[in-house]
Short mmCIF file of C-alpha atoms and ligand atoms in Angstrom, two decimals:
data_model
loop_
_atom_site.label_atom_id
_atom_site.label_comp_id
_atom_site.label_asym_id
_atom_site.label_seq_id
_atom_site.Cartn_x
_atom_site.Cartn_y
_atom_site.Cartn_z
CA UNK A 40 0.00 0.00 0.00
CA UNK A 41 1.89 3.60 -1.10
CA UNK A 42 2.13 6.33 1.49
CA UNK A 43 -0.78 8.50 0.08
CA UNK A 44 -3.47 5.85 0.73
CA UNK A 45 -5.22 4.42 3.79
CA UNK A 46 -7.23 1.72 5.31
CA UNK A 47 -10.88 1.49 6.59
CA UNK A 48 -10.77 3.91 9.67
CA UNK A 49 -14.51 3.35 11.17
CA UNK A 50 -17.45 0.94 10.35
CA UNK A 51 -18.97 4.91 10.31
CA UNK A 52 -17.42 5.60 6.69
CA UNK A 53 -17.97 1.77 5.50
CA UNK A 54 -21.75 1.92 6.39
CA UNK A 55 -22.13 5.41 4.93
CA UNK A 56 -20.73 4.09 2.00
CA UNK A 57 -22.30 1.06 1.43
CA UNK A 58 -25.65 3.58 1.86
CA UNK A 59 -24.91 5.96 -0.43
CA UNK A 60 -23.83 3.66 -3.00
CA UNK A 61 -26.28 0.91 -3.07
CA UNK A 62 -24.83 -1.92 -1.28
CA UNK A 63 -26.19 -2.54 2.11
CA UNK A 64 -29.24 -0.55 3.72
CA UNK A 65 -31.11 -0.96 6.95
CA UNK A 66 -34.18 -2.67 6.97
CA UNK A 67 -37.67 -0.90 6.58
CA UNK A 68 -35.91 1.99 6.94
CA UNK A 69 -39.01 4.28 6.13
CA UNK A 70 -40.87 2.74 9.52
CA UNK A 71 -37.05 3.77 11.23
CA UNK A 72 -35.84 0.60 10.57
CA UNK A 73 -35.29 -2.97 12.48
CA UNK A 74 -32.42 -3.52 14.55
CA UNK A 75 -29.79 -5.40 12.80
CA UNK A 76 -31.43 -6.62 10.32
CA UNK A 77 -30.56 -5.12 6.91
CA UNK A 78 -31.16 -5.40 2.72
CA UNK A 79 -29.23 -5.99 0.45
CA UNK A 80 -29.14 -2.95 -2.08
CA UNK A 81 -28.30 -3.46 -6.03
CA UNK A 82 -24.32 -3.35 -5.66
CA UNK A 83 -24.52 -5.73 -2.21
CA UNK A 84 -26.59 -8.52 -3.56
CA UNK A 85 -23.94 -8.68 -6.56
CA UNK A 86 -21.09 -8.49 -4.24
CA UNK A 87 -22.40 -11.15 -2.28
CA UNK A 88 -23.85 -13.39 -5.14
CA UNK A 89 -20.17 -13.23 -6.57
CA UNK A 90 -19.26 -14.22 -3.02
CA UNK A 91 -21.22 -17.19 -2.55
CA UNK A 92 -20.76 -18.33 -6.42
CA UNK A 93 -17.22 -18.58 -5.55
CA UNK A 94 -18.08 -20.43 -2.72
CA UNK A 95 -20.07 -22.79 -4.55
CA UNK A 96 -17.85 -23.51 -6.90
CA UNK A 97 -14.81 -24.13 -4.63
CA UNK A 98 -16.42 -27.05 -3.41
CA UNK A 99 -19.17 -28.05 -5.30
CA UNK A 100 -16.45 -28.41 -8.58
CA UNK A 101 -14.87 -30.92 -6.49
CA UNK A 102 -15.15 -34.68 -6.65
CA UNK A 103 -15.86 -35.48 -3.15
CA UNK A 104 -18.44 -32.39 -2.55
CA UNK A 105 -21.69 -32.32 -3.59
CA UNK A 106 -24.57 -29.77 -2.53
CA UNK A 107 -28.03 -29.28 -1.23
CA UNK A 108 -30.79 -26.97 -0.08
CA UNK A 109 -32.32 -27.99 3.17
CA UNK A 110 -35.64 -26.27 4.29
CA UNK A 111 -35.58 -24.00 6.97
CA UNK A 112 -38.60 -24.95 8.72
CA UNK A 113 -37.84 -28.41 10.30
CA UNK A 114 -39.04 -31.09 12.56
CA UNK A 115 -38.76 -29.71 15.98
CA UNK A 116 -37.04 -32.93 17.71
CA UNK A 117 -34.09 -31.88 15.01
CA UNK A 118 -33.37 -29.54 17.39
CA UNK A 119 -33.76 -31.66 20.85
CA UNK A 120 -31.92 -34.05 19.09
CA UNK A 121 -29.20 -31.12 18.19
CA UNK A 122 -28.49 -30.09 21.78
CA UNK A 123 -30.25 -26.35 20.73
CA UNK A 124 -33.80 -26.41 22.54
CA UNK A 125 -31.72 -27.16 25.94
CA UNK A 126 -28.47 -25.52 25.67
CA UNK A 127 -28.35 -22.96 22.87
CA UNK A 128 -29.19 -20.05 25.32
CA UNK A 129 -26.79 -17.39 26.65
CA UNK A 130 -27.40 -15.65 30.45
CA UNK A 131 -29.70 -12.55 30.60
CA UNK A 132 -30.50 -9.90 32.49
CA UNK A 133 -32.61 -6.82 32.46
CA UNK A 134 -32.67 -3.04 34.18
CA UNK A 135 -35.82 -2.85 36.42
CA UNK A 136 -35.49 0.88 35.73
CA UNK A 137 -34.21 1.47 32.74
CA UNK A 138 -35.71 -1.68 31.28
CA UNK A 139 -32.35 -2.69 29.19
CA UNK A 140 -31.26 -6.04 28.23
CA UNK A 141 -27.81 -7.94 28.75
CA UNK A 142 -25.94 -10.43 28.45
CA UNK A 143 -24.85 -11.66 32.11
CA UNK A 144 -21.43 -12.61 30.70
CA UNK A 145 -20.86 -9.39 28.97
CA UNK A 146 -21.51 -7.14 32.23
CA UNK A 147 -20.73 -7.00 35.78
CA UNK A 148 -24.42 -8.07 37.38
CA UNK A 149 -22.84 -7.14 40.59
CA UNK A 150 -21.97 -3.07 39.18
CA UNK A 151 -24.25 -0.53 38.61
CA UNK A 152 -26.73 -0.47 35.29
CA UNK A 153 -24.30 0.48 32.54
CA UNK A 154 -26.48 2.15 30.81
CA UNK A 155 -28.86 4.37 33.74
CA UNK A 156 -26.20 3.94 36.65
CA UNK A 157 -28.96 2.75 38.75
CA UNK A 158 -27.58 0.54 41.81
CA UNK A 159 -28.92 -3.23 42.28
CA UNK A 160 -31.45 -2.68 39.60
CA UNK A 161 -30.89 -6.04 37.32
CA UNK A 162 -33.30 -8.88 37.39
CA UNK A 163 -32.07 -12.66 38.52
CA UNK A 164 -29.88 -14.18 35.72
CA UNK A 165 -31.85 -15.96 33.56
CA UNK A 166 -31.31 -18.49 30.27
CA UNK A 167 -32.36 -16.79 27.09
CA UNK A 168 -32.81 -19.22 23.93
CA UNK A 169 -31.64 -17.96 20.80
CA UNK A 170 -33.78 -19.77 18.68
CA UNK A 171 -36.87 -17.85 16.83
CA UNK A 172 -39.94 -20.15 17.66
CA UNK A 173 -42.87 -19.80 15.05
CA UNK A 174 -46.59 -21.82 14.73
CA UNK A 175 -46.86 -24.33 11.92
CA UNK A 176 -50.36 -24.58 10.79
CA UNK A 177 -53.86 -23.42 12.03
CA UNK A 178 -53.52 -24.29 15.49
CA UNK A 179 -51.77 -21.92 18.03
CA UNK A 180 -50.88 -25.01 20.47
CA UNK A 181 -47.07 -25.76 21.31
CA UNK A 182 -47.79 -28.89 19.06
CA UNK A 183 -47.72 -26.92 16.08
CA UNK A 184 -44.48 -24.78 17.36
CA UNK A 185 -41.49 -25.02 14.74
CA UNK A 186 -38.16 -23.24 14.42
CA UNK A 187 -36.63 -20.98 12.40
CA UNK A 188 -33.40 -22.89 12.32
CA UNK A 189 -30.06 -21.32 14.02
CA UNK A 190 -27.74 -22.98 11.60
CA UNK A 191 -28.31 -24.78 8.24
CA UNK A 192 -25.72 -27.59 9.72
CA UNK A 193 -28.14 -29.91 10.84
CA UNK A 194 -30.19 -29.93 7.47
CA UNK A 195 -26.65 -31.79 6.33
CA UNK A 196 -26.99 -34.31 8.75
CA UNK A 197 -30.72 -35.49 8.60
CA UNK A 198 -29.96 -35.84 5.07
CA UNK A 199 -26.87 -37.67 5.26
CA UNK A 200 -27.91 -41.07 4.20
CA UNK A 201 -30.44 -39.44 1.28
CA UNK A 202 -27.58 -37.87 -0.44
CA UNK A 203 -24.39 -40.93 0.35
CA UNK A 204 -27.16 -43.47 -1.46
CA UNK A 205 -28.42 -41.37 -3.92
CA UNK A 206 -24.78 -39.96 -4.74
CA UNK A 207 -23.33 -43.53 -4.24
CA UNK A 208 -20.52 -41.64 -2.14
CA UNK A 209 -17.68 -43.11 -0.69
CA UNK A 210 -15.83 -41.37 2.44
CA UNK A 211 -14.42 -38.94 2.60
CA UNK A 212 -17.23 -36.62 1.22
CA UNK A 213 -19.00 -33.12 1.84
CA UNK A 214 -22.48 -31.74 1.56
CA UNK A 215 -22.67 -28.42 1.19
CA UNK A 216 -25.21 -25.71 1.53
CA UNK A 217 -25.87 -21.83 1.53
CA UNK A 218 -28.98 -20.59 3.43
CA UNK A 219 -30.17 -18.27 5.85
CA UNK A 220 -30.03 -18.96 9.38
CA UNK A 221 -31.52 -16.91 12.58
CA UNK A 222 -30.43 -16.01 15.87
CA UNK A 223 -32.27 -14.06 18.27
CA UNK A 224 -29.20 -12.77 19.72
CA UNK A 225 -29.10 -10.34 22.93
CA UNK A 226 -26.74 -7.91 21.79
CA UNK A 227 -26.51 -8.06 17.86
CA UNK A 228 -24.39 -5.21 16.42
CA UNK A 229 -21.41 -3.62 14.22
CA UNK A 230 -23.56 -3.64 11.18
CA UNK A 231 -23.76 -6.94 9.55
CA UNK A 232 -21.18 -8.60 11.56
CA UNK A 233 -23.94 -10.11 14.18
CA UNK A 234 -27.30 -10.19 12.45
CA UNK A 235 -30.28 -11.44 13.72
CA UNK A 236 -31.20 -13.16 10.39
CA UNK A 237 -27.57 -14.46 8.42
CA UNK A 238 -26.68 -16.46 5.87
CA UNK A 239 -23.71 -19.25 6.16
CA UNK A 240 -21.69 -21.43 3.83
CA UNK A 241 -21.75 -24.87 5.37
CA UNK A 242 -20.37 -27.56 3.97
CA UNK A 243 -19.91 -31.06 6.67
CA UNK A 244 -17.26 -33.75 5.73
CA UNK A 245 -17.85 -37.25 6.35
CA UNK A 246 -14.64 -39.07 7.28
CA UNK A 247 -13.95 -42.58 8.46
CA UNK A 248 -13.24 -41.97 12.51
CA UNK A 249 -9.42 -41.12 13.56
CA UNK A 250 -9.37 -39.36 10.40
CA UNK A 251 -10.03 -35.57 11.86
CA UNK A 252 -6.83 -34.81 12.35
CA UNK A 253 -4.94 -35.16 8.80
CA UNK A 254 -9.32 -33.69 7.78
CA UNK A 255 -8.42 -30.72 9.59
CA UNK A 256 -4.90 -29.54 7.99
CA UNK A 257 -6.25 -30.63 4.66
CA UNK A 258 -9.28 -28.06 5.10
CA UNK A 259 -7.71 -25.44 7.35
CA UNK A 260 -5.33 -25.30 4.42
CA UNK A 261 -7.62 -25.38 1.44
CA UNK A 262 -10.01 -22.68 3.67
CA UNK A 263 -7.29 -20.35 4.27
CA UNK A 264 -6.29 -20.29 0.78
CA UNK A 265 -10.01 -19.51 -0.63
CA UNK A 266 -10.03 -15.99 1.21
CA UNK A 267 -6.79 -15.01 0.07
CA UNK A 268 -7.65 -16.39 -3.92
CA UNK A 269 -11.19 -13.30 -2.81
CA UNK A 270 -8.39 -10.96 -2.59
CA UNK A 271 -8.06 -10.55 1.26
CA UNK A 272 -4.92 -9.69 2.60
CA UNK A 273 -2.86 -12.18 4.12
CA UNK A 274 -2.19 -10.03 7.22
CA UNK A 275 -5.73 -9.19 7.66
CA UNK A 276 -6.21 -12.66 9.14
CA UNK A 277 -4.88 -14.93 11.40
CA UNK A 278 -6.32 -18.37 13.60
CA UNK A 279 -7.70 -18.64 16.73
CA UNK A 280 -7.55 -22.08 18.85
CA UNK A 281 -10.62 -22.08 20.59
CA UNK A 282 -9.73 -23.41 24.04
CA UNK A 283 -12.97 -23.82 25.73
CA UNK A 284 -14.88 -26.59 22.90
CA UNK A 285 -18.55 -26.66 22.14
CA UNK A 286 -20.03 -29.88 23.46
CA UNK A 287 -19.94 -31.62 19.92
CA UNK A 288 -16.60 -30.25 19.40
CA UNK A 289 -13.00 -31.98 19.52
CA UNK A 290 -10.75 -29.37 17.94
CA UNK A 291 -12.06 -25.93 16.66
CA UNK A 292 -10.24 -23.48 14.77
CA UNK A 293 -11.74 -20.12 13.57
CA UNK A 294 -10.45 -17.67 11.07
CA UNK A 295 -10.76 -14.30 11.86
CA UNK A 296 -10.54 -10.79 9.96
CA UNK A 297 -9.17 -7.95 11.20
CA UNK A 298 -11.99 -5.58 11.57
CA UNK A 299 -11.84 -1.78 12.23
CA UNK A 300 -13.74 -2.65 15.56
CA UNK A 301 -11.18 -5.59 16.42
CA UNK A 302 -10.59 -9.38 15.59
CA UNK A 303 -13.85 -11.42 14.31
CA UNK A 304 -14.89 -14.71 13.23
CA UNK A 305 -15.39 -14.86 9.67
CA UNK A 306 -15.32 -18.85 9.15
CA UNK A 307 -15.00 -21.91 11.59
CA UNK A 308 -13.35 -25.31 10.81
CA UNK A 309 -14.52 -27.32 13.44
CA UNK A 310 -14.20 -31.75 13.89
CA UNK A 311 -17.41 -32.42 15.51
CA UNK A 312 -16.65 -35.89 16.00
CA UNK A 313 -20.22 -38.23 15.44
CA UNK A 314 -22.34 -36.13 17.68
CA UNK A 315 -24.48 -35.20 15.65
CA UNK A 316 -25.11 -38.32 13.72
CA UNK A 317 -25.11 -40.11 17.03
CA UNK A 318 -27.97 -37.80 18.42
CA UNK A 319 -30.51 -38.31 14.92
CA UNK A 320 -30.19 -41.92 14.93
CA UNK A 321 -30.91 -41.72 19.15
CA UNK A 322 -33.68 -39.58 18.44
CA UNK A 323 -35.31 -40.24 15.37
CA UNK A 324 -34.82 -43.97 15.80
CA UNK A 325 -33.30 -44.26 12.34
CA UNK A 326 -30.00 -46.43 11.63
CA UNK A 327 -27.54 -43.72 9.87
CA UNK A 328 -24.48 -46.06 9.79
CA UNK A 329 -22.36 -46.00 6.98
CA UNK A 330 -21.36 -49.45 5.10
CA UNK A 331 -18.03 -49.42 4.64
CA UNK A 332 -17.27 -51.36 1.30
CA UNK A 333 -13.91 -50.91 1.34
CA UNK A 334 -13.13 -51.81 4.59
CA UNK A 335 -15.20 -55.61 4.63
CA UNK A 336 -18.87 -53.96 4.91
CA UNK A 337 -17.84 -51.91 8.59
CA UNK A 338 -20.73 -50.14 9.59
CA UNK A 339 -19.93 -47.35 12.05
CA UNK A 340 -21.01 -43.66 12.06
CA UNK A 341 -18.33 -41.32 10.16
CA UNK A 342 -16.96 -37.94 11.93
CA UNK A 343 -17.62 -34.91 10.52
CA UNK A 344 -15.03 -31.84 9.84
CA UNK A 345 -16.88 -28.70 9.06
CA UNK A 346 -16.02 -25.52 7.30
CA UNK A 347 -18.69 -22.98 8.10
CA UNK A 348 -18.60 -19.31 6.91
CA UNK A 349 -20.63 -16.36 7.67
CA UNK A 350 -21.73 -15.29 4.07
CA UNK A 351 -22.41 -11.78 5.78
CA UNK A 352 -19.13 -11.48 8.01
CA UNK A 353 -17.59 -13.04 4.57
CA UNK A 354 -18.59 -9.67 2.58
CA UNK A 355 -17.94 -7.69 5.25
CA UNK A 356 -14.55 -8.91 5.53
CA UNK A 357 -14.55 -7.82 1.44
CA UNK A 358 -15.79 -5.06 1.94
CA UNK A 359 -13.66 -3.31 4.53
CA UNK A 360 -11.11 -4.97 2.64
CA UNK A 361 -11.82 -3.44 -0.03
CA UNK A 362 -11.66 0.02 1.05
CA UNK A 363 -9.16 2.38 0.79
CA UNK A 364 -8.94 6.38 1.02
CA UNK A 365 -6.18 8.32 -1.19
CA UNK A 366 -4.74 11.05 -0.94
CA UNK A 367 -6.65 11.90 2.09
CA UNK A 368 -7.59 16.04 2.30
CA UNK A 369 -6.51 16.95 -1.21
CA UNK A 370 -9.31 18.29 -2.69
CA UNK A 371 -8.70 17.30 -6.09
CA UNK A 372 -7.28 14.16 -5.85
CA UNK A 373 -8.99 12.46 -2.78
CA UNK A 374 -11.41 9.82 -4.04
CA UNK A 375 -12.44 6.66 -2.26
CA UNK A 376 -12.01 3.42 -3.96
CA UNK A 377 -13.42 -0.13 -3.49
CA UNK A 378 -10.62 -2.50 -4.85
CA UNK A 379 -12.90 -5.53 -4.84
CA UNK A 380 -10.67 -8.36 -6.45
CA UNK A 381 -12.30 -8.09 -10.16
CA UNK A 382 -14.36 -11.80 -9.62
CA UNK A 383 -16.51 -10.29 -6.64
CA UNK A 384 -16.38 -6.80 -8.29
CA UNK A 385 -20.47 -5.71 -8.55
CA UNK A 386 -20.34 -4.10 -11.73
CA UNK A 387 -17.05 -5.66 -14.25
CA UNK A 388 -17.34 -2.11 -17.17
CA UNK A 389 -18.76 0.74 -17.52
CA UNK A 390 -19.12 2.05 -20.70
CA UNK A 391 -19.31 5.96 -20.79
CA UNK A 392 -19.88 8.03 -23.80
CA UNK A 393 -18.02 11.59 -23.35
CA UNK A 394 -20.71 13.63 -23.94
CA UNK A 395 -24.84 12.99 -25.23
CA UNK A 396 -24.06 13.89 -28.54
CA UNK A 397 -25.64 10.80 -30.68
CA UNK A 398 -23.17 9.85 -32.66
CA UNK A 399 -21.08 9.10 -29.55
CA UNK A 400 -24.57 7.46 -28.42
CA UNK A 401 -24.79 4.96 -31.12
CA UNK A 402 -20.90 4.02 -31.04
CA UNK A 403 -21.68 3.64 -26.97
CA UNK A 404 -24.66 2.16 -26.92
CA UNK A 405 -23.23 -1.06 -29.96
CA UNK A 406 -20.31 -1.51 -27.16
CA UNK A 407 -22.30 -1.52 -24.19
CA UNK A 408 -24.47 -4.05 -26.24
CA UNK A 409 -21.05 -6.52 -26.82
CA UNK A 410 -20.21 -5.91 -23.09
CA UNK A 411 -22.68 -6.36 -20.95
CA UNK A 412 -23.24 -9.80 -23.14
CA UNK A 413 -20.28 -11.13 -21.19
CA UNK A 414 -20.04 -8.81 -18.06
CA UNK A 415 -22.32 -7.61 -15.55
CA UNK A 416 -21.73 -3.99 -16.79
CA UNK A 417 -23.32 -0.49 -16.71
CA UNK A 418 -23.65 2.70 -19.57
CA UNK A 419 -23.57 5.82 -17.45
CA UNK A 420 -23.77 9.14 -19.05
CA UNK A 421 -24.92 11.22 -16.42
CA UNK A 422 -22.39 14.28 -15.17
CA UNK A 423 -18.58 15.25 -15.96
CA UNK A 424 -16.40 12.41 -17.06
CA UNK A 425 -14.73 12.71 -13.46
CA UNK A 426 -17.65 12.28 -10.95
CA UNK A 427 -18.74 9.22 -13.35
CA UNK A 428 -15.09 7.46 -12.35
CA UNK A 429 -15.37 8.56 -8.94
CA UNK A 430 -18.50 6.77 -9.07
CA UNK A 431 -16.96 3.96 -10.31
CA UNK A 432 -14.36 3.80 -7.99
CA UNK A 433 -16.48 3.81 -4.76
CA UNK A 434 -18.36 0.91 -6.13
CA UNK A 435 -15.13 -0.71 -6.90
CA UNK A 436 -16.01 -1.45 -11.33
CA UNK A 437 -12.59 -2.36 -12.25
CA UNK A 438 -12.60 -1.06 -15.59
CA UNK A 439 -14.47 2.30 -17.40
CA UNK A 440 -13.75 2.24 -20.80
CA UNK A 441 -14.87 6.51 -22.41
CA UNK A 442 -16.03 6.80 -25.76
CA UNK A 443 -14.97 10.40 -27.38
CA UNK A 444 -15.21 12.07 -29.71
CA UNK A 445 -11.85 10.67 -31.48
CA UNK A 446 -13.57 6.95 -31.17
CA UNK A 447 -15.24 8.46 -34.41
CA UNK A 448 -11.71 8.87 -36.54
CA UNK A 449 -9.72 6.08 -35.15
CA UNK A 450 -12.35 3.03 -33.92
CA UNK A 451 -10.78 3.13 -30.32
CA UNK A 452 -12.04 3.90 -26.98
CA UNK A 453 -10.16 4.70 -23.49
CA UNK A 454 -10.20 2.11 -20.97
CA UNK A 455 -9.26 3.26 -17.12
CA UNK A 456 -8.06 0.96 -14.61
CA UNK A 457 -9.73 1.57 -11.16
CA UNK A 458 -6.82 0.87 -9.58
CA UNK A 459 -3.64 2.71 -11.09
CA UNK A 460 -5.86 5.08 -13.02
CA UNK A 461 -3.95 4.47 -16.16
CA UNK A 462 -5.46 4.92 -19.39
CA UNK A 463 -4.61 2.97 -22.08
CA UNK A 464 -6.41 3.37 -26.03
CA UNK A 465 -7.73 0.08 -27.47
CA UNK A 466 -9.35 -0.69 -30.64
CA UNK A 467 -13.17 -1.15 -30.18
CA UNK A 468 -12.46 -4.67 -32.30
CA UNK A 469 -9.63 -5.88 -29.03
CA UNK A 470 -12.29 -4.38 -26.08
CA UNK A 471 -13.61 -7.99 -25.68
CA UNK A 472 -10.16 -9.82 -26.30
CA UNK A 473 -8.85 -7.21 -23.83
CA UNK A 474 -11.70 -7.81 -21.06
CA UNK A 475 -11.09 -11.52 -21.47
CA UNK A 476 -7.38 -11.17 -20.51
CA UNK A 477 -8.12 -8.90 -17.43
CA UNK A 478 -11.39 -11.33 -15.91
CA UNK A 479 -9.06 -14.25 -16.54
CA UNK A 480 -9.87 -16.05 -12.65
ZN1 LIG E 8 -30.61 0.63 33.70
#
């Protein structure tokens, strides 16, 4: 990074940004919105499409992986069975005067109200479950209670024996699945870092037991390596050991990003043993052992190593990443610029004709035509040729390419890179051949 640039200062200029220009906004804004819950504008549902394509691809292209989409509505005893109706709670309390809610691990219950300052104002601790409960049905009865489920893990698992027959799969494979997920945490916050409603890319890996280990380095590896081949920089991240293991858990290693408001999660890799597999067959009654052809017809229940990103903490990891700020205070030459690596990039072109006139029009209009056949691309003729690349910039297109007036004479057009802000001339014939070459990932 040169000396007249800088990084992501506050989440303050990031969301501003990502308002202004189209990517993320807050939910039902008009009715002063819903906490932590937000939409995803025109420029943020590309962004994060791109995101998740690549996602896809790096594991659904492989042999061994194949995918699935799992409802979100499910049989309730998935979740008994899961461990979440009885432990997936966290410790609450509230302010008797103030009426504010907390998490008893976050604060000291024994201190005054952080927020009022009144003295021995909270309410007894009590457990708090996460999940969003909702009726299935006509009847309001607990019988018809479902969940909106708090991870699309255990869709994986009840389907485990669907997709190794149907797939005729052999261990070690992975299912893998994007989908939304909800969470009705206590203290959601730094904009769509902790949502109550998130996506995640899950993808489980059935190995043969006393395989996690040699699982673990083979996807901690291959992990690691996707977010730098988005772009990230290397010393933006860095593992965490988690010490204290979840009760399905025996090794669990998270990647985290380094955030403007500190170190986050953005993906876990975590060997969850047969717990879960163990727990459907207990509670659903159904045997889910694999037959192990290779190894004299075994039956036995395989481990599972997961890899399990936050789709949302994912593009906000991109995102900050992203941004940079140059030449900070110059008036002329400060501009903003998303440097998106060119595969998650929203928009790929724009094509821009100088001026209105319409024979620059019909020139523009023929190339935006060839484009945009190939790249998710935008014509933008609106306002000096300057605020249309600052434009640009903040929404991170890699590559404007100006029509003028001498496109008429010599059959060439100007194409600017976002991020050295060269210009180079290229016949209008070599604009595709040239693209190709520069989207080459
Ligand atoms: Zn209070």
């Amino acid at each position: 990074m040169s000396n007249n640039e800088s990084n992501l200062k506050s989440m303050t200029d990031l969301v501003a940004l990502c308002k202004q220009r189209g990517f993320i906004f807050q939910s039902s804004e008009i009715y002063g919105g819903l906490s932590s819950c937000y939409d995803m504008g025109p420029y943020g549902v590309e962004l994060k499409n791109n995101l998740k394509a690549r996602w896809w691809k790096a594991m659904t292209f492989r042999q061994d992986v194949v995918g699935i989409d799992a409802s979100i509505l499910m049989h309730p005893t998935v979740w008994k069975a899961s461990g979440h109706v009885d432990g997936f709670s966290d410790p609450m309390v509230d302010c008797k005067i103030c009426k504010e809610r907390f998490r008893a691990d976050n604060i000291d219950v024994t201190a005054n109200c952080p927020k009022c300052g009144s003295k021995d104002s909270f309410t007894d601790i009590r457990q708090f479950n996460l999940m969003f409960k909702t009726q299935m049905g006509a009847m309001e009865d607990t019988s018809s209670m479902v969940y909106l489920r708090p991870e699309t893990a255990q869709g994986i698992f009840v389907n485990f024996l669907n997709v190794q027959t149907t797939m005729r799969k052999k261990l070690p494979f992975g299912i893998a699945q994007i989908g939304k997920a909800f969470r009705n945490e206590i203290t959601p916050g730094n904009f769509i870092f902790r949502m109550r409603e998130f996506e995640q890319m899950e993808m489980q890996y059935f190995i043969k037991p006393g395989t996690q280990k040699e699982a673990m380095e083979q996807w901690k590896e291959a992990r690691w390596k996707w977010h730098l081949d988005n772009g990230i920089r290397e010393e933006k991240l860095k593992w965490y050991k988690q010490e204290e293991l979840a009760h399905y858990a025996d090794a669990a290693f998270d990647i985290e990003y380094q955030f403007p408001f500190g170190w986050g999660e953005i993906e876990g890799i975590h060997s969850r043993t047969d717990f879960d597999l163990k727990q459907h067959a207990e509670y659903s009654g159904k045997n889910l052992n694999y037959v192990d052809q290779v190894n004299g017809n075994e039956k036995y229940l395989p481990y599972v190593l997961e890899t399990s990103v936050g789709a949302d903490r994912g593009l906000l990891a991109v995102l900050c990443d992203a941004y940079r700020l140059e030449n900070e205070g110059d008036a002329e030459k400060e501009r903003s610029v998303m440097k998106f690596h060119p595969a998650l990039a929203p928009i790929k072109t724009a094509v821009m004709p100088l001026s209105k006139k319409s024979e620059l029009e019909e020139v523009s209009t023929k190339l935006f035509e060839d484009v945009s056949a190939n790249y998710k691309s935008e014509y933008d003729v609106a306002g000096s040729i300057g605020k249309r690349y600052r434009r640009q910039d903040e929404i991170g297109t890699p590559y404007c390419i100006t029509v003028d007036f001498d496109t008429l004479n010599d059959h060439s057009v100007t194409i600017r890179s976002r991020d050295t802000m060269t210009q180079e001339r290229i016949a209008i014939t070599n604009v595709q051949t040239y693209l190709k070459d520069k989207f080459k990932f």
